[in-house]
Coordinates of N, CA and C in Angstrom, one line a residue:
M1 N 121.6 88.5 52.5 CA 120.4 89.2 52.9 C 120.2 90.6 52.2
G2 N 121.2 90.9 51.4 CA 121.1 92.2 50.6 C 121.5 93.4 51.3
Y3 N 122.1 93.3 52.6 CA 122.6 94.5 53.2 C 123.7 94.1 54.2
C4 N 124.5 95.1 54.6 CA 125.6 94.9 55.4 C 125.5 95.7 56.7
M5 N 125.7 95.0 57.8 CA 125.6 95.7 59.1 C 127.0 95.9 59.8
K6 N 127.1 96.8 60.7 CA 128.3 97.0 61.4 C 128.4 96.1 62.7
A7 N 127.2 95.9 63.3 CA 127.2 95.2 64.6 C 125.9 94.5 64.8
V8 N 125.9 93.4 65.6 CA 124.8 92.7 66.1 C 124.8 92.8 67.6
V9 N 123.6 93.2 68.2 CA 123.5 93.3 69.6 C 122.6 92.2 70.1
V10 N 123.1 91.5 71.2 CA 122.3 90.5 71.8 C 121.3 91.2 72.8
L11 N 120.1 91.2 72.4 CA 119.1 92.1 73.0 C 118.0 91.3 73.8
S12 N 118.1 91.3 75.1 CA 117.1 90.5 75.9 C 115.9 91.3 76.1
G13 N 116.0 92.7 76.2 CA 114.9 93.5 76.5 C 115.0 94.1 77.9
G14 N 116.1 93.8 78.6 CA 116.4 94.3 79.9 C 117.3 95.5 79.9
Q15 N 117.7 96.0 81.1 CA 118.5 97.2 81.2 C 119.8 97.2 80.5
D16 N 120.6 96.1 80.7 CA 121.9 96.0 80.2 C 121.9 96.0 78.7
S17 N 121.1 95.1 78.1 CA 121.2 95.0 76.6 C 120.6 96.3 75.9
A18 N 119.6 96.9 76.6 CA 119.0 98.1 76.0 C 119.9 99.2 76.0
T19 N 120.7 99.4 77.1 CA 121.7 100.4 77.1 C 122.8 100.1 76.2
A20 N 123.2 98.9 76.0 CA 124.2 98.5 75.0 C 123.7 98.8 73.6
L21 N 122.5 98.6 73.4 CA 121.9 98.9 72.0 C 122.0 100.4 71.8
A22 N 121.7 101.2 72.8 CA 121.7 102.6 72.6 C 123.2 103.1 72.3
M23 N 124.1 102.5 73.0 CA 125.5 102.8 72.7 C 126.0 102.4 71.3
C24 N 125.5 101.2 70.9 CA 125.9 100.7 69.6 C 125.3 101.6 68.5
V25 N 124.0 102.0 68.7 CA 123.4 102.9 67.7 C 124.1 104.2 67.6
K26 N 124.5 104.8 68.8 CA 125.2 106.0 68.8 C 126.5 105.9 68.0
R27 N 127.2 104.8 68.1 CA 128.5 104.6 67.5 C 128.3 104.4 66.0
H28 N 127.4 103.5 65.6 CA 127.3 103.1 64.2 C 126.1 103.6 63.4
G29 N 125.1 104.2 64.1 CA 123.9 104.6 63.3 C 122.9 103.5 63.3
A30 N 121.6 103.8 63.6 CA 120.6 102.8 63.7 C 120.5 101.9 62.5
E31 N 120.7 102.4 61.3 CA 120.5 101.6 60.1 C 121.6 100.6 59.9
N32 N 122.7 100.7 60.7 CA 123.9 99.8 60.6 C 123.9 98.8 61.7
V33 N 122.9 98.7 62.5 CA 122.8 97.9 63.7 C 121.7 96.9 63.6
A34 N 122.0 95.6 64.0 CA 121.0 94.6 64.0 C 120.9 94.1 65.5
A35 N 119.8 93.5 65.9 CA 119.7 92.9 67.2 C 119.1 91.5 67.1
I36 N 119.5 90.7 68.0 CA 119.0 89.3 68.1 C 118.5 89.0 69.5
T37 N 117.3 88.4 69.5 CA 116.6 88.1 70.8 C 116.3 86.6 70.9
F38 N 116.6 86.0 72.0 CA 116.4 84.6 72.1 C 115.2 84.2 73.1
A39 N 114.4 83.4 72.6 CA 113.3 82.9 73.4 C 113.6 81.4 73.8
Y40 N 114.1 81.2 75.0 CA 114.6 79.9 75.4 C 113.8 79.3 76.5
G41 N 112.5 79.7 76.6 CA 111.7 79.2 77.6 C 111.8 79.9 79.0
Q42 N 112.3 81.1 79.0 CA 112.5 81.8 80.2 C 111.2 82.2 80.8
R43 N 111.1 82.2 82.1 CA 109.8 82.5 82.8 C 109.4 83.9 82.6
H44 N 110.3 84.8 82.3 CA 110.0 86.2 82.0 C 110.1 86.4 80.5
A45 N 109.4 85.5 79.7 CA 109.4 85.6 78.3 C 108.8 86.8 77.7
L46 N 108.1 87.6 78.5 CA 107.5 88.9 78.1 C 108.7 89.8 77.7
E47 N 109.9 89.6 78.2 CA 111.0 90.4 77.8 C 111.2 90.5 76.3
T48 N 110.9 89.4 75.6 CA 111.1 89.4 74.1 C 110.2 90.5 73.4
K49 N 109.0 90.7 74.0 CA 108.2 91.8 73.4 C 108.8 93.2 73.7
Y50 N 109.4 93.3 74.8 CA 110.1 94.6 75.1 C 111.3 94.8 74.2
A51 N 112.0 93.7 73.9 CA 113.1 93.7 73.0 C 112.6 94.1 71.6
R52 N 111.5 93.6 71.1 CA 111.0 93.9 69.8 C 110.7 95.4 69.8
A53 N 110.0 95.9 70.8 CA 109.7 97.4 70.8 C 110.9 98.2 70.8
L54 N 111.9 97.8 71.6 CA 113.2 98.6 71.6 C 113.8 98.6 70.2
A55 N 113.8 97.5 69.5 CA 114.5 97.4 68.2 C 113.7 98.0 67.1
K56 N 112.3 97.8 67.1 CA 111.5 98.2 66.0 C 111.0 99.7 66.2
R57 N 110.6 100.0 67.4 CA 109.9 101.3 67.6 C 110.9 102.4 68.2
I58 N 111.5 102.0 69.3 CA 112.3 103.0 70.1 C 113.6 103.4 69.4
F59 N 114.3 102.4 68.9 CA 115.6 102.7 68.3 C 115.6 102.6 66.7
A60 N 114.5 101.9 66.2 CA 114.3 101.7 64.8 C 115.6 101.3 64.1
I61 N 116.1 100.2 64.5 CA 117.4 99.7 63.9 C 117.2 99.0 62.6
G62 N 118.3 98.6 62.0 CA 118.2 98.0 60.6 C 117.6 96.7 60.5
A63 N 117.8 95.8 61.6 CA 117.2 94.5 61.5 C 117.1 93.9 62.9
W64 N 116.0 93.1 63.1 CA 115.8 92.4 64.4 C 115.3 91.0 64.2
K65 N 115.8 90.1 65.0 CA 115.4 88.7 64.8 C 115.2 88.1 66.1
R66 N 114.0 87.4 66.3 CA 113.7 86.6 67.4 C 114.0 85.1 67.1
V67 N 114.8 84.5 67.9 CA 115.2 83.1 67.6 C 114.7 82.2 68.8
P68 N 113.9 81.2 68.5 CA 113.4 80.2 69.5 C 114.5 79.2 69.8
L69 N 114.7 79.0 71.1 CA 115.6 77.9 71.6 C 114.9 77.0 72.6
S70 N 113.8 76.4 72.1 CA 112.9 75.7 73.0 C 113.6 74.4 73.6
F71 N 114.7 74.0 73.1 CA 115.4 72.8 73.6 C 116.0 73.0 75.0
Y72 N 116.2 74.2 75.5 CA 117.0 74.4 76.7 C 116.5 73.7 77.9
S73 N 115.2 73.7 78.1 CA 114.7 73.0 79.3 C 114.8 71.5 79.3
A74 N 115.2 71.0 78.1 CA 115.4 69.5 78.0 C 116.8 69.1 78.4
I75 N 117.7 70.0 78.6 CA 119.0 69.7 78.9 C 119.5 70.2 80.3
T76 N 118.8 71.1 80.9 CA 119.2 71.7 82.2 C 118.0 72.1 83.0
D77 N 118.1 72.1 84.3 CA 117.0 72.5 85.2 C 117.4 73.7 86.0
N78 N 116.6 74.7 86.0 CA 116.9 75.9 86.9 C 115.6 76.7 87.1
A79 N 115.6 77.6 88.0 CA 114.4 78.4 88.3 C 114.0 79.3 87.2
L80 N 114.9 79.7 86.3 CA 114.5 80.6 85.2 C 113.7 79.9 84.1
L81 N 113.9 78.6 84.0 CA 113.2 77.8 83.0 C 112.0 77.1 83.5
S82 N 111.8 77.2 84.8 CA 110.6 76.5 85.4 C 109.9 77.4 86.5
K83 N 108.7 77.7 86.2 CA 107.9 78.5 87.2 C 107.6 77.7 88.5
D84 N 107.8 76.4 88.4 CA 107.5 75.6 89.6 C 108.7 75.6 90.6
V85 N 109.8 76.2 90.2 CA 111.0 76.2 91.1 C 111.1 77.6 91.7
A86 N 111.1 77.8 93.0 CA 111.2 79.1 93.6 C 112.6 79.6 93.4
I87 N 112.7 80.9 93.0 CA 114.0 81.6 92.8 C 114.7 81.8 94.2
G88 N 116.0 81.4 94.2 CA 116.7 81.5 95.4 C 118.2 81.1 95.2
R89 N 118.9 81.1 96.3 CA 120.3 80.7 96.3 C 120.5 79.7 97.5
K90 N 121.0 78.5 97.1 CA 121.3 77.5 98.1 C 122.5 78.0 99.0
K91 N 122.5 77.6 100.2 CA 123.6 77.9 101.1 C 124.9 77.4 100.6
G92 N 125.9 78.3 100.4 CA 127.2 78.0 99.9 C 127.3 78.0 98.4
A93 N 126.2 78.3 97.7 CA 126.2 78.3 96.2 C 126.8 79.6 95.7
K94 N 127.6 79.6 94.6 CA 128.2 80.7 94.1 C 127.2 81.7 93.4
C95 N 126.2 81.1 92.9 CA 125.2 82.0 92.2 C 123.8 81.4 92.4
P96 N 122.7 82.3 92.2 CA 121.4 81.8 92.4 C 121.0 80.7 91.4
N97 N 119.8 80.1 91.7 CA 119.4 79.0 90.9 C 118.8 79.4 89.6
T98 N 118.9 80.7 89.2 CA 118.4 81.2 88.0 C 119.5 81.1 86.9
V99 N 120.7 80.6 87.2 CA 121.7 80.5 86.2 C 121.3 79.5 85.1
V100 N 121.4 79.8 83.9 CA 121.1 78.9 82.7 C 122.4 78.5 82.2
E101 N 122.9 77.3 82.4 CA 124.2 76.9 82.1 C 124.5 77.1 80.6
G102 N 125.6 77.8 80.4 CA 126.2 78.0 79.0 C 125.4 79.0 78.2
R103 N 124.4 79.7 78.8 CA 123.5 80.5 78.0 C 124.3 81.5 77.1
N104 N 125.2 82.2 77.7 CA 125.9 83.3 76.9 C 126.8 82.7 75.9
A105 N 127.3 81.5 76.1 CA 128.1 80.8 75.1 C 127.2 80.5 73.9
V106 N 126.0 80.0 74.1 CA 125.1 79.7 73.0 C 124.7 81.0 72.3
F107 N 124.3 82.0 73.1 CA 123.8 83.3 72.5 C 124.9 83.9 71.7
L108 N 126.1 84.0 72.2 CA 127.2 84.7 71.4 C 127.6 83.9 70.2
T109 N 127.5 82.6 70.2 CA 127.8 81.8 69.0 C 126.8 82.0 67.9
L110 N 125.5 82.0 68.3 CA 124.4 82.2 67.3 C 124.4 83.6 66.8
A111 N 124.6 84.6 67.7 CA 124.7 86.0 67.3 C 125.8 86.2 66.3
S112 N 126.9 85.5 66.5 CA 128.1 85.6 65.6 C 127.8 85.0 64.2
V113 N 127.1 83.9 64.2 CA 126.7 83.3 63.0 C 125.9 84.2 62.1
W114 N 124.9 84.9 62.8 CA 124.1 85.8 62.1 C 124.9 87.0 61.7
A115 N 125.8 87.5 62.6 CA 126.6 88.7 62.3 C 127.5 88.4 61.0
K116 N 128.0 87.2 60.9 CA 128.8 86.9 59.7 C 128.0 87.0 58.4
S117 N 126.7 86.5 58.5 CA 125.8 86.5 57.4 C 125.5 87.9 57.0
L118 N 125.5 88.8 58.0 CA 125.2 90.3 57.7 C 126.4 91.1 57.4
G119 N 127.6 90.5 57.5 CA 128.8 91.2 57.2 C 129.3 92.0 58.4
A120 N 128.7 91.8 59.6 CA 129.0 92.5 60.8 C 130.2 91.9 61.5
K121 N 131.1 92.7 62.0 CA 132.3 92.1 62.7 C 132.3 92.4 64.2
E122 N 131.2 93.0 64.7 CA 131.0 93.2 66.2 C 129.8 92.5 66.7
V123 N 129.9 91.9 67.8 CA 128.7 91.4 68.5 C 128.7 92.0 69.9
W124 N 127.7 92.7 70.3 CA 127.6 93.4 71.5 C 126.8 92.6 72.6
T125 N 127.3 92.6 73.8 CA 126.5 91.9 74.9 C 126.7 92.7 76.2
G126 N 125.7 92.7 77.0 CA 125.7 93.6 78.2 C 126.2 92.9 79.4
V127 N 127.0 91.9 79.3 CA 127.5 91.2 80.5 C 128.4 92.0 81.3
S128 N 128.5 91.7 82.6 CA 129.5 92.4 83.5 C 130.0 91.5 84.6
E129 N 131.2 91.6 84.9 CA 131.8 90.8 86.0 C 131.9 91.7 87.2
A130 N 131.6 93.0 87.1 CA 131.8 94.0 88.2 C 130.6 94.0 89.1
D131 N 129.4 93.7 88.6 CA 128.1 93.8 89.3 C 127.2 92.8 88.8
F132 N 127.2 91.6 89.3 CA 126.4 90.5 88.7 C 126.1 89.5 89.7
S133 N 125.4 88.5 89.4 CA 124.9 87.5 90.3 C 125.9 86.3 90.5
G134 N 127.0 86.4 89.9 CA 128.0 85.3 90.0 C 128.0 84.3 88.9
Y135 N 127.3 84.6 87.8 CA 127.2 83.7 86.7 C 128.6 83.6 86.0
P136 N 129.1 82.4 85.8 CA 130.4 82.2 85.3 C 130.6 82.7 83.8
D137 N 129.5 82.7 83.0 CA 129.6 83.1 81.6 C 129.4 84.6 81.5
C138 N 129.6 85.4 82.6 CA 129.6 86.8 82.5 C 131.0 87.4 82.7
R139 N 132.0 86.5 82.9 CA 133.3 86.9 83.2 C 134.1 87.2 82.0
E140 N 135.0 88.2 82.1 CA 135.8 88.6 81.0 C 136.7 87.4 80.4
A141 N 137.2 86.6 81.3 CA 138.0 85.5 80.9 C 137.3 84.6 80.0
F142 N 136.0 84.3 80.3 CA 135.1 83.5 79.4 C 134.9 84.3 78.0
I143 N 134.6 85.5 78.1 CA 134.2 86.3 76.9 C 135.4 86.3 75.9
R144 N 136.6 86.5 76.4 CA 137.8 86.6 75.5 C 138.1 85.2 75.0
A145 N 138.0 84.2 75.8 CA 138.3 82.8 75.3 C 137.3 82.4 74.3
H146 N 136.0 82.7 74.5 CA 134.9 82.3 73.5 C 135.0 83.1 72.3
E147 N 135.5 84.4 72.4 CA 135.7 85.2 71.2 C 136.7 84.5 70.3
K148 N 137.8 84.1 70.9 CA 138.9 83.5 70.1 C 138.4 82.2 69.5
A149 N 137.6 81.4 70.2 CA 137.1 80.1 69.7 C 136.1 80.4 68.6
T150 N 135.3 81.4 68.7 CA 134.3 81.7 67.7 C 134.9 82.2 66.4
R151 N 136.0 83.0 66.5 CA 136.7 83.4 65.3 C 137.3 82.2 64.6
L152 N 137.8 81.2 65.3 CA 138.3 80.0 64.7 C 137.2 79.2 64.0
A153 N 136.1 79.1 64.8 CA 135.0 78.3 64.3 C 134.4 78.8 63.0
L154 N 134.3 80.1 62.9 CA 133.6 80.8 61.8 C 134.5 81.3 60.8
D155 N 135.8 81.3 61.1 CA 136.8 82.0 60.2 C 136.4 83.4 59.9
W156 N 136.1 84.1 60.9 CA 135.5 85.5 60.8 C 136.0 86.3 61.9
P157 N 136.5 87.5 61.7 CA 137.2 88.3 62.7 C 136.2 89.0 63.6
V158 N 135.3 88.3 64.3 CA 134.3 88.8 65.1 C 134.9 89.3 66.4
K159 N 134.4 90.5 66.9 CA 134.8 91.0 68.2 C 133.6 91.1 69.1
F160 N 133.8 90.6 70.3 CA 132.7 90.7 71.3 C 132.9 92.0 72.1
V161 N 132.0 92.9 72.0 CA 132.0 94.2 72.6 C 131.2 94.1 73.9
T162 N 131.9 94.4 75.0 CA 131.3 94.3 76.4 C 131.5 95.6 77.1
P163 N 130.7 96.6 76.8 CA 130.9 97.9 77.4 C 130.7 98.0 78.9
F164 N 130.0 97.0 79.5 CA 129.8 97.1 81.0 C 130.6 96.1 81.8
M165 N 131.6 95.5 81.2 CA 132.3 94.5 81.8 C 132.9 94.9 83.2
H166 N 133.3 96.2 83.3 CA 133.8 96.7 84.6 C 133.0 97.8 85.1
M167 N 131.8 97.9 84.8 CA 130.9 98.9 85.2 C 129.8 98.3 86.2
T168 N 129.4 99.1 87.2 CA 128.3 98.7 88.1 C 127.0 99.1 87.5
K169 N 125.9 98.6 88.1 CA 124.6 99.0 87.6 C 124.4 100.5 87.8
A170 N 125.0 101.1 88.9 CA 124.9 102.5 89.1 C 125.5 103.3 88.0
D171 N 126.7 102.8 87.5 CA 127.4 103.4 86.4 C 126.5 103.3 85.1
E172 N 125.8 102.2 85.0 CA 124.9 102.1 83.8 C 123.8 103.1 83.8
W173 N 123.2 103.3 85.0 CA 122.1 104.3 85.1 C 122.6 105.7 84.8
A174 N 123.8 106.0 85.2 CA 124.4 107.3 84.9 C 124.6 107.4 83.4
L175 N 125.1 106.3 82.8 CA 125.3 106.3 81.4 C 124.0 106.5 80.6
A176 N 122.9 105.9 81.1 CA 121.6 106.0 80.5 C 121.2 107.5 80.5
E177 N 121.4 108.1 81.6 CA 121.1 109.6 81.7 C 121.9 110.4 80.7
K178 N 123.2 110.1 80.6 CA 124.1 110.8 79.6 C 123.6 110.6 78.2
L179 N 123.2 109.3 77.9 CA 122.7 109.0 76.5 C 121.3 109.6 76.2
G180 N 120.6 110.1 77.2 CA 119.3 110.6 77.1 C 118.2 109.5 77.0
I181 N 118.5 108.4 77.6 CA 117.5 107.3 77.5 C 117.1 106.8 78.9
L182 N 117.1 107.7 79.8 CA 116.8 107.3 81.2 C 115.3 106.8 81.3
D183 N 114.4 107.5 80.6 CA 113.0 107.1 80.6 C 112.8 105.7 79.9
V184 N 113.6 105.5 78.9 CA 113.5 104.2 78.1 C 113.9 103.1 79.1
I185 N 115.0 103.2 79.8 CA 115.5 102.2 80.6 C 114.6 102.0 81.8
E186 N 114.1 103.1 82.4 CA 113.2 103.0 83.6 C 111.9 102.3 83.2
N187 N 111.3 102.7 82.1 CA 109.9 102.3 81.8 C 109.6 101.4 80.6
H188 N 110.7 101.2 79.8 CA 110.5 100.4 78.6 C 111.4 99.2 78.5
T189 N 111.9 98.7 79.6 CA 112.7 97.5 79.7 C 112.1 96.6 80.7
L190 N 112.5 95.3 80.6 CA 112.0 94.3 81.5 C 113.2 93.5 82.0
T191 N 113.6 93.6 83.2 CA 114.7 92.9 83.8 C 114.3 91.8 84.7
C192 N 113.1 92.0 85.3 CA 112.6 91.1 86.4 C 112.4 89.7 85.9
Y193 N 112.9 88.7 86.7 CA 112.8 87.3 86.4 C 111.4 86.8 86.6
N194 N 110.5 87.6 87.3 CA 109.1 87.3 87.4 C 108.3 87.9 86.3
G195 N 108.9 88.6 85.4 CA 108.2 89.2 84.2 C 107.4 90.5 84.5
I196 N 107.9 91.3 85.5 CA 107.2 92.5 85.8 C 108.1 93.7 85.3
P197 N 107.6 94.5 84.4 CA 108.4 95.5 83.8 C 108.9 96.6 84.8
G198 N 109.8 97.5 84.3 CA 110.2 98.6 85.1 C 111.0 98.1 86.3
R199 N 110.5 98.6 87.5 CA 111.1 98.3 88.8 C 111.0 96.8 89.1
G200 N 110.1 96.1 88.5 CA 109.9 94.7 88.7 C 109.3 94.3 90.0
C201 N 109.6 93.1 90.4 CA 109.0 92.5 91.7 C 109.8 93.0 92.9
G202 N 111.1 93.4 92.7 CA 111.9 93.9 93.8 C 112.5 92.9 94.6
K203 N 112.2 91.6 94.3 CA 112.7 90.5 95.2 C 113.7 89.5 94.5
C204 N 113.5 89.3 93.2 CA 114.4 88.4 92.5 C 115.8 89.0 92.3
P205 N 116.8 88.2 92.1 CA 118.2 88.7 92.0 C 118.4 89.8 90.9
A206 N 117.7 89.7 89.8 CA 117.8 90.7 88.8 C 117.3 92.1 89.3
C207 N 116.1 92.0 89.9 CA 115.5 93.3 90.5 C 116.4 93.9 91.5
R208 N 116.9 93.0 92.4 CA 117.7 93.6 93.5 C 119.0 94.3 92.9
L209 N 119.6 93.7 91.9 CA 120.7 94.4 91.3 C 120.3 95.7 90.7
R210 N 119.3 95.6 89.9 CA 118.8 96.8 89.2 C 118.4 97.9 90.1
N211 N 117.6 97.6 91.1 CA 117.1 98.7 92.0 C 118.2 99.2 93.0
R212 N 119.1 98.3 93.4 CA 120.2 98.8 94.2 C 121.1 99.7 93.4
G213 N 121.3 99.4 92.1 CA 122.1 100.3 91.3 C 121.4 101.6 91.1
Y214 N 120.1 101.6 90.9 CA 119.4 102.9 90.8 C 119.5 103.7 92.0
A215 N 119.4 103.1 93.2 CA 119.5 103.8 94.4 C 120.8 104.5 94.6
E216 N 121.9 103.8 94.2 CA 123.2 104.3 94.3 C 123.4 105.5 93.3
Y217 N 122.9 105.3 92.1 CA 122.9 106.3 91.1 C 122.2 107.6 91.6
A218 N 121.0 107.4 92.1 CA 120.2 108.5 92.6 C 120.9 109.3 93.7
S219 N 121.6 108.5 94.6 CA 122.3 109.1 95.7 C 123.5 110.0 95.3
R220 N 124.1 109.5 94.2 CA 125.2 110.3 93.6 C 124.7 111.6 93.0
R221 N 123.5 111.6 92.4 CA 123.0 112.8 91.8 C 122.6 113.9 92.9
T222 N 122.2 113.4 94.1 CA 121.8 114.3 95.1 C 122.9 114.7 96.1
A223 N 124.1 114.0 95.9 CA 125.2 114.2 96.8 C 125.8 115.6 96.6

């Protein structure tokens, strides 16, 4: 492609990935960072437009790519891929019905393929096992195992960078303030599964996590 990058960020357009992007830019410089966004039929597809704005306008990074994965709804059913299914959690279920099976495995693999083509040896993702909805592909055990497998598959020394693996959403809000991007995260990201920017609908699992974290962060500031 004619240029070499230091890192590729998996950028959804939400709080976690936007904060990760800011951290990556601070470490490597905007011109050395690329971001990849996946359109996989998610009900909150508007998030990809927020991702584009973050990459192109707010952080002005070296490269951004939107990749369509329209096949996903053909192989799995869940509330995130179908607006006809009400978001919720069945009694006894480990996670809500918004889980998209294997999503992070697919995203990290494709991001790594692009990273290799760009000469980048880091792939950043905003997953966390400290404060999440129970998704199995957000666990550190998965990340490290998939990193090893991806290195073997690509014959490339890629490293999966997970800055929030052991951080809560409240910690992330505090970090956003430290990075000077609190307004960006509050007003220029989309986390809500119902596609409502900022504070969102307040009812879906993503909004509850985000808003609960903000409330905890705010209480720390006033304590």
